[in-house]
Coordinates of C-alpha atoms in Angstrom, one line a residue:
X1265 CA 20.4 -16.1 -14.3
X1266 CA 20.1 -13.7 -17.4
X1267 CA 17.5 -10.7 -17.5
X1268 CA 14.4 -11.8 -18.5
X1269 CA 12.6 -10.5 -21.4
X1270 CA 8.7 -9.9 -22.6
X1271 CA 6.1 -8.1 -21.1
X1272 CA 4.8 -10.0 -17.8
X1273 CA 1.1 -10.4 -16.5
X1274 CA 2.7 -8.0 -13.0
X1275 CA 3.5 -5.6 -15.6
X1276 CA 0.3 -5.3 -17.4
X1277 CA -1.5 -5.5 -14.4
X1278 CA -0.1 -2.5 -12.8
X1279 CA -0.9 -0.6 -15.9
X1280 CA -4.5 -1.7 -15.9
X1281 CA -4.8 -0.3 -12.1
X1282 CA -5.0 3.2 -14.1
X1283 CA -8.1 2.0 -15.7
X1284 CA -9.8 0.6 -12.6
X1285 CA -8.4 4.2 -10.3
X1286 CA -10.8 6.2 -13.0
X1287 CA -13.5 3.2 -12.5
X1288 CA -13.4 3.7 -8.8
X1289 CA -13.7 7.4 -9.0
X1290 CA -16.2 7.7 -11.5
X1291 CA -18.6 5.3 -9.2
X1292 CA -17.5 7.0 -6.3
X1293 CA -21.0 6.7 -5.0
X1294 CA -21.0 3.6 -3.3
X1295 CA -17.8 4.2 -1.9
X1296 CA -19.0 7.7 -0.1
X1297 CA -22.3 5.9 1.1
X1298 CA -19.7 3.4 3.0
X1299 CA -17.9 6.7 4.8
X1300 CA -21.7 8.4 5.2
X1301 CA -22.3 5.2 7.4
X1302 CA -19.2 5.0 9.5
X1303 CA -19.8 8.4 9.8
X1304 CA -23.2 8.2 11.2
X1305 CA -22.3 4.9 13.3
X1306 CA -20.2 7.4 15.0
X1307 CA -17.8 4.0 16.6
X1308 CA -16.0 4.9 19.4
X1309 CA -13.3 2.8 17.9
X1310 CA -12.7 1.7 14.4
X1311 CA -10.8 -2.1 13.6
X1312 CA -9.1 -2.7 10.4
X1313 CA -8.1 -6.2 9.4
X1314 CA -6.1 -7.9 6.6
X1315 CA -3.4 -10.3 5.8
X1316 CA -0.2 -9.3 3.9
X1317 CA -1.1 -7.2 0.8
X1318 CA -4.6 -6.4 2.5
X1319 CA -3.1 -5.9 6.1
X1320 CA -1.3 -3.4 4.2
X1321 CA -3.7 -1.5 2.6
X1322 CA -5.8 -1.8 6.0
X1323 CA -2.5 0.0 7.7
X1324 CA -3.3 2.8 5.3
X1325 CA -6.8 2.8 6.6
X1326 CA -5.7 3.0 9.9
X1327 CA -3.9 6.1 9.0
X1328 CA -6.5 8.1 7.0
X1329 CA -9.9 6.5 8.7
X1330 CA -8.4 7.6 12.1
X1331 CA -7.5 11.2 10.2
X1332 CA -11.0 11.5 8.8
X1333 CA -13.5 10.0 12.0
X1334 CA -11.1 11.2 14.6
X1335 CA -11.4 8.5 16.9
X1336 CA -8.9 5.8 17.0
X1337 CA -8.5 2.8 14.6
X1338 CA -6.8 0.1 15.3
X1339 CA -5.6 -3.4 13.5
X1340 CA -7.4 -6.7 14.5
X1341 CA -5.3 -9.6 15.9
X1342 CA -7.3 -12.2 14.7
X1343 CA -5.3 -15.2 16.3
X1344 CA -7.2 -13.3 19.6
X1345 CA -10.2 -15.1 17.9
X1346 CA -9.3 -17.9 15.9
X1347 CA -6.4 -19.4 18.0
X1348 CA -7.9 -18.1 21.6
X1349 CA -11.5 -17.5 21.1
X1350 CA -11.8 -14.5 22.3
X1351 CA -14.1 -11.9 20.9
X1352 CA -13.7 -8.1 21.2
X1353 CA -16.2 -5.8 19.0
X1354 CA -18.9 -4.3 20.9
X1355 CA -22.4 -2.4 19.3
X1356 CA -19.8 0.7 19.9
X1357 CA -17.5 -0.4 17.2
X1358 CA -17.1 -1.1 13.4
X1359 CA -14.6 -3.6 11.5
X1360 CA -13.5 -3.0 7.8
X1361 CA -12.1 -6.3 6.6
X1362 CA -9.6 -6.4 3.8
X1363 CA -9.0 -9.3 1.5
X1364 CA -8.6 -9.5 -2.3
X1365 CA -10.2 -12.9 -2.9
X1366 CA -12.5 -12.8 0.1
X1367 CA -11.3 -16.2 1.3
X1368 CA -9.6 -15.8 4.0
X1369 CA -10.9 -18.1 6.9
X1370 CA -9.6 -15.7 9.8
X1371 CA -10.6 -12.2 8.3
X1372 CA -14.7 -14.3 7.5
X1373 CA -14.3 -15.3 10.6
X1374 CA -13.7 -11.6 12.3
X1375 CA -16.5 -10.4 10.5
X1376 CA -18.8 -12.7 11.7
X1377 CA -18.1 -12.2 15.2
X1378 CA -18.2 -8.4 15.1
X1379 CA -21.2 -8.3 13.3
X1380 CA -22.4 -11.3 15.7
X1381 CA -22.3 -8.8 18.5
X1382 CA -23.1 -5.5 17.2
X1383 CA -20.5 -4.1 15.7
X1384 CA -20.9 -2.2 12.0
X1385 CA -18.9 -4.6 9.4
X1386 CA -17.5 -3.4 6.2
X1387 CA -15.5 -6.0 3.4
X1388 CA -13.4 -4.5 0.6
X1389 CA -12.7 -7.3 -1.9
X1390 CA -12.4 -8.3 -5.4
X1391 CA -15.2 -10.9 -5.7
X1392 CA -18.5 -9.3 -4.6
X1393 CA -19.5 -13.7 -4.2
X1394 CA -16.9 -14.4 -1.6
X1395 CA -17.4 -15.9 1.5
X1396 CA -15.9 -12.5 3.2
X1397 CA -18.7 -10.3 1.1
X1398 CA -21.8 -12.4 2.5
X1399 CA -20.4 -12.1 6.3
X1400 CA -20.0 -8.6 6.2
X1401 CA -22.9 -6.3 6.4
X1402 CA -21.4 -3.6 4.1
X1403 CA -19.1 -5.0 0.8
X1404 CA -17.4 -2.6 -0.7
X1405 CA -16.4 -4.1 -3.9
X1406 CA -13.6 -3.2 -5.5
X1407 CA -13.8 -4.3 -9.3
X1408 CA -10.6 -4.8 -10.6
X1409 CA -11.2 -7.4 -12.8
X1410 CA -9.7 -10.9 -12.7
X1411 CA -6.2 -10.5 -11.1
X1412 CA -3.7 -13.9 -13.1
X1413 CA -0.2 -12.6 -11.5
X1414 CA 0.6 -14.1 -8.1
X1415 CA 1.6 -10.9 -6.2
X1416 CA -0.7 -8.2 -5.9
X1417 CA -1.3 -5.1 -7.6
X1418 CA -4.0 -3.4 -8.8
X1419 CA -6.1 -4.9 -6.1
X1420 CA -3.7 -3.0 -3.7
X1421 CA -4.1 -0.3 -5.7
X1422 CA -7.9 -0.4 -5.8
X1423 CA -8.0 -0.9 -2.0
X1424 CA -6.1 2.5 -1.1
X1425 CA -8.4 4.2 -3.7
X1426 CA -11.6 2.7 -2.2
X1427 CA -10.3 3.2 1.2
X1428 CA -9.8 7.2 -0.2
X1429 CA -12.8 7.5 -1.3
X1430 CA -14.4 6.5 2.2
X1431 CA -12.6 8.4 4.3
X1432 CA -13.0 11.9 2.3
X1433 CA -17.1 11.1 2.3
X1434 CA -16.6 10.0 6.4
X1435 CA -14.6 13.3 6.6
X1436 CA -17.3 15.6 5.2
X1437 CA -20.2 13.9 6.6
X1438 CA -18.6 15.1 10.4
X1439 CA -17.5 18.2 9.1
X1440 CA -14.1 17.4 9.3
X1441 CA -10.9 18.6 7.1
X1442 CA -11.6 16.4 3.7
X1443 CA -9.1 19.3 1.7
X1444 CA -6.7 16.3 0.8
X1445 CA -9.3 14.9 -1.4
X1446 CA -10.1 17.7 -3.4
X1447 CA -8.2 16.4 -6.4
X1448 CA -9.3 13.1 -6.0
X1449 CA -11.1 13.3 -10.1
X1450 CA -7.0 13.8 -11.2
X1451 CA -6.0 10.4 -9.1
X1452 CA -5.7 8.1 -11.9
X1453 CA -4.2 10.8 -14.4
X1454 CA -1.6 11.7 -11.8
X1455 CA -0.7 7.4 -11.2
X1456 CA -0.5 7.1 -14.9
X1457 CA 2.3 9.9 -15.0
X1458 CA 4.0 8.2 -12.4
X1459 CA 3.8 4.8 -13.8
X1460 CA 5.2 6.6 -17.1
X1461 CA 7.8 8.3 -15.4
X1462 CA 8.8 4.8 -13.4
X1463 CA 8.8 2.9 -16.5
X1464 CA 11.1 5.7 -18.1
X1465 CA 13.5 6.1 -15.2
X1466 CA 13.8 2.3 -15.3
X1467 CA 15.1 2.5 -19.2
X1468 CA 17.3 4.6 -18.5
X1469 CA 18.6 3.1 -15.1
X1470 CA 20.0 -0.3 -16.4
X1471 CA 23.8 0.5 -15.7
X1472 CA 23.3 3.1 -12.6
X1473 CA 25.1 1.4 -9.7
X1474 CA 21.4 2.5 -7.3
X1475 CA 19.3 0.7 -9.4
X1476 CA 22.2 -1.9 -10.3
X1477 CA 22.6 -2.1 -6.2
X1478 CA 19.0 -3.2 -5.8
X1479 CA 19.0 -6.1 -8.8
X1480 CA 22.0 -7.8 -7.0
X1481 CA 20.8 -7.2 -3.7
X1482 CA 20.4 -10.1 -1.0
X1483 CA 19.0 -7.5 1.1
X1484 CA 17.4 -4.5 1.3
X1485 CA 15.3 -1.7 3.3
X1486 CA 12.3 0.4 2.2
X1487 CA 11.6 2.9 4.2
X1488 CA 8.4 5.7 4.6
X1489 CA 6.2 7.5 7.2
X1490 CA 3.0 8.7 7.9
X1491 CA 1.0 7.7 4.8
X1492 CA 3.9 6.5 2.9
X1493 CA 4.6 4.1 5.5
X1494 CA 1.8 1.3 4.1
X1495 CA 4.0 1.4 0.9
X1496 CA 6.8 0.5 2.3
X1497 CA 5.9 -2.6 3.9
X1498 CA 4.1 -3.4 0.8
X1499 CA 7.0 -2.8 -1.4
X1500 CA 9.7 -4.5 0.5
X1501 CA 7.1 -7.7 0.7
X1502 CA 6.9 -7.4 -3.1
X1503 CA 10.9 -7.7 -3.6
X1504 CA 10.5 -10.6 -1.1
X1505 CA 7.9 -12.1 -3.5
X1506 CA 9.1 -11.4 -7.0
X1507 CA 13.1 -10.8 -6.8
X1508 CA 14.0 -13.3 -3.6
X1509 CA 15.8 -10.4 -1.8
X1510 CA 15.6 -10.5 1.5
X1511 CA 13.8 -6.5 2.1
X1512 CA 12.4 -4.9 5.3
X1513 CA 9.8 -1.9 5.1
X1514 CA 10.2 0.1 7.9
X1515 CA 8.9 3.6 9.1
X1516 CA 11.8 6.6 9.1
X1517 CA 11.5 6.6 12.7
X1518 CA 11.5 3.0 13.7
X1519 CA 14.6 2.7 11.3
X1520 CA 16.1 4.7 13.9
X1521 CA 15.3 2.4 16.7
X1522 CA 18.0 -0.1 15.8
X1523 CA 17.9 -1.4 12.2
X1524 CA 19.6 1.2 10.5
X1525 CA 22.7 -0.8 12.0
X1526 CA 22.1 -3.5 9.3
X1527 CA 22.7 -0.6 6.5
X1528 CA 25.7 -0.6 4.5
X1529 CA 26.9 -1.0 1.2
X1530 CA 25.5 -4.5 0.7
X1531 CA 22.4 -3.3 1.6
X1532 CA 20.7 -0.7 -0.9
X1533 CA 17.5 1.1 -0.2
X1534 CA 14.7 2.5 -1.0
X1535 CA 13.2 5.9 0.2
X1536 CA 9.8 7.1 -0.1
X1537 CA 9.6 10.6 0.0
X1538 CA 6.9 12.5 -1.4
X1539 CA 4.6 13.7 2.0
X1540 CA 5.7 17.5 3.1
X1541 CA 4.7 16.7 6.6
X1542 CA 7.3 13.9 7.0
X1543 CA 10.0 15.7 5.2
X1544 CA 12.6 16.2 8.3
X1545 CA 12.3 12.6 9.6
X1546 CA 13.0 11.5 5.7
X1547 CA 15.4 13.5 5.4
X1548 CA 17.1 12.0 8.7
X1549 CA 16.8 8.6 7.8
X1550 CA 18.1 9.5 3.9
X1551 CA 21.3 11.0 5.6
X1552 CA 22.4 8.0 7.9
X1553 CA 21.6 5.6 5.4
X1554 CA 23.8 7.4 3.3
X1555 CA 26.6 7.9 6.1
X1556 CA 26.1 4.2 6.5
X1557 CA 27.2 3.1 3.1
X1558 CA 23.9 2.5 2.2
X1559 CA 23.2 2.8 -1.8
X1560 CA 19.6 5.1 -1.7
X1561 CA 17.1 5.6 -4.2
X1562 CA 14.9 8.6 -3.3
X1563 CA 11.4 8.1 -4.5
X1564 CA 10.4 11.6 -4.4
X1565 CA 8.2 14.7 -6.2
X1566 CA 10.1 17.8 -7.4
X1567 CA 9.1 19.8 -4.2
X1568 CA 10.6 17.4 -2.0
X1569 CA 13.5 16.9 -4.2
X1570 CA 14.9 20.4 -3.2
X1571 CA 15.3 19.2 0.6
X1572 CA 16.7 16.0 -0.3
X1573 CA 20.8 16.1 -1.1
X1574 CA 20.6 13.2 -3.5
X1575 CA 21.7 13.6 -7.1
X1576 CA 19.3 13.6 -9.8
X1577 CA 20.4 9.7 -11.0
X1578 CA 19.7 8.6 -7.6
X1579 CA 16.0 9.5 -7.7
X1580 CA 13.1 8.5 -9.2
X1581 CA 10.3 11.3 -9.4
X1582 CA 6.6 11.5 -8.7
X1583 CA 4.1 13.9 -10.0
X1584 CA 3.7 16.5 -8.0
X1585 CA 0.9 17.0 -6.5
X1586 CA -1.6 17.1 -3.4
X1587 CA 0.9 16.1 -0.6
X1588 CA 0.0 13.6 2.0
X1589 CA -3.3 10.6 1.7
X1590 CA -3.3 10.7 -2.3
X1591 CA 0.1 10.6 -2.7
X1592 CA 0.3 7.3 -1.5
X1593 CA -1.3 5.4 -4.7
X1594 CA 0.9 7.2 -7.0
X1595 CA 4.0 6.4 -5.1
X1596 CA 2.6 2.5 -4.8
X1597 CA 2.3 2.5 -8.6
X1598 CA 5.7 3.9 -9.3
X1599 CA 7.3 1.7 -6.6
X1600 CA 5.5 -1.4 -8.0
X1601 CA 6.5 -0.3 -11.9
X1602 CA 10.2 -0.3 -10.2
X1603 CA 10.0 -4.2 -8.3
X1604 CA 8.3 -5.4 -11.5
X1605 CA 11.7 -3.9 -13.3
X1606 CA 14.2 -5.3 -11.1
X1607 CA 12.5 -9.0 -10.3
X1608 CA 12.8 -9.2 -14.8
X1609 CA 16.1 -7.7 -14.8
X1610 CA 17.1 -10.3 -12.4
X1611 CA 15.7 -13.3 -14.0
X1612 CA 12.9 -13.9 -12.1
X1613 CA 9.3 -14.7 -12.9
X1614 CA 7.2 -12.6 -10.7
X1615 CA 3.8 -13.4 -12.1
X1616 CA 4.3 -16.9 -10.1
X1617 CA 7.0 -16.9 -7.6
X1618 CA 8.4 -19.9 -6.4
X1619 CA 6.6 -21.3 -3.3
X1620 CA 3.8 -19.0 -3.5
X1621 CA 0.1 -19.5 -4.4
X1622 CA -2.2 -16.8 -5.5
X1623 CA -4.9 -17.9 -2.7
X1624 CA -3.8 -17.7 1.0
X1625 CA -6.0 -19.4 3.9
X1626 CA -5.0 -19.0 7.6
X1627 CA -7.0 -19.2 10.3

């Protein structure tokens, strides 16, 4: 199938996500209120819920929500409830649900039994009407505007933001570190740099054998850590969605564990490296990818660039900038600028996949 040409609804929807970042950051209020409560809750444990795009974002949660309370935060299994009945929240407790169109049977459905039995319930969602918004005590809404393209973006992008913004007012409320977020106000001017720089890189990419590696691709890896890890899963379930290659997002370490045997030259990947603190496990993974045969892209700022032996063709930079939470939205944008790129140059039609509806129930 030839490359396909015109701009697509993916594509102008992961530019609007700029737009809706300054949004979200200009009304930060609502968000910090949201932390302020958690915060004074004080839950002995936090649950985060979501199904695929949204579990994903939730995994981010789970990350910087366990950084910012201190207390552990963990994702829901909500077959526990739906398919076995059993409920788990306590007064103790709090449960931020995660779902774009707030439709989701199972995540309504864990929100009603938390806040059934004491627990503190948070929705983040795109339609302040949904089902999941009047179950929840707290809706965090996340005003993106009407999303037409079939796989997720800025909503995913407007959830890490949101969930940002929470956790740096949590953070401050209990006196804890909240230094990460002191450049939150230059978020959305730092995504539309990388989203420039993606698109640019992309341009001139069209006959590298990385970026030709990933178009032909039956399979793939994308690989992060730490805060980059969320993006990972995400990205590899976008080339799923849009491009039909079959990718895996793991974390540097698990990679380890066993599937970096399925590297090799058939098998590009993708490496998300823009988070100081996780620089000598990336750096790990990139080399036995490489020694594998693997084809790597190195997503990665100029800072980390200088640890990293790949050669500038075979990496696509990020602004630089604060290191660690916040770099994760930039990198998402960048990485979704780059799936958009390949699923066109491969002939595909990501704003409506094959197979694939826009609105997801499970229970």
């Amino acid at each position: 199938m030839g490359e396909r040409t015109g701009e697509t609804i993916m594509r102008a929807e992961i530019a609007e996500s700029i737009s809706v970042t300054a949004r979200l950051v200009a009304d930060r209020r609502r968000f910090e209120a949201i932390g302020e409560a958690l915060a004074a809750r004080r839950p002995t444990v936090l649950v985060v819920a979501g199904r695929g795009t949204s579990d994903h974002a939730a995994i981010y949660a789970r990350y910087l929500l366990e950084h910012a309370l201190g207390v552990p935060v963990a994702l829901a299994a909500a077959s526990l409830l739906t398919q076995y009945g059993i409920e788990s929240a306590s007064p103790q407790s709090a449960l931020l649900a995660f779902s774009q169109s707030g439709a989701g049977p199972d995540m309504i459905a864990l929100v009603e039994s938390a806040r059934r039995r004491g627990a503190l319930t948070v929705a983040l969602t795109n339609d302040a009407d949904s089902g999941l918004a009047a179950a929840a005590e707290i809706t965090a809404y996340l005003d993106a505007g009407p999303e037409r393209a079939v796989a997720a973006t800025k909503t995913y992008l407007a959830e890490l933001v949101s969930v940002a913004l929470i956790a740096a007012a949590a953070a401050r409320a209990l006196g804890r570190d909240a230094s990460w977020a002191t450049e939150i106000d230059s978020l959305a001017d730092r995504m539309g740099g990388a989203h420039e720089g993606a698109g640019a890189w992309v341009a001139a990419a069209a006959d590298r054998p990385v970026f030709t590696s990933l178009v032909a691709a039956n399979r793939a890896l994308v690989v992060g850590r730490g805060f980059e890890y969320p993006n990972a899963l995400e990205l590899a379930l976008k080339l799923r969605e849009t491009t039909g290659t079959f990718a895996d997002g793991y974390s540097a370490a698990d990679l380890l564990h066993g599937p970096i045997a399925s590297a090799g030259g058939d098998v590009p990947a993708i490496l998300l490296s823009t988070d100081s603190a996780t620089s000598v496990s990336i750096n790990t993974a990139h080399e036995r990818l490489r020694s594998a045969g693997s084809p790597v892209l190195l997503m990665c700022t100029a800072a980390r660039a200088t640890g990293a032996s790949a050669s500038p063709e075979d990496s696509l930079m990020i602004p630089d900038g604060p290191s660690g939470p916040l770099s994760a939205p930039v990198t998402a944008i960048a990485g979704l600028t780059l799936v958009e790129s390949i699923a066109t140059r491969r002939g595909k039609n990501p704003d409506a996949p094959e197979g694939l509806a826009k609105i997801t129930k499970t229970l």
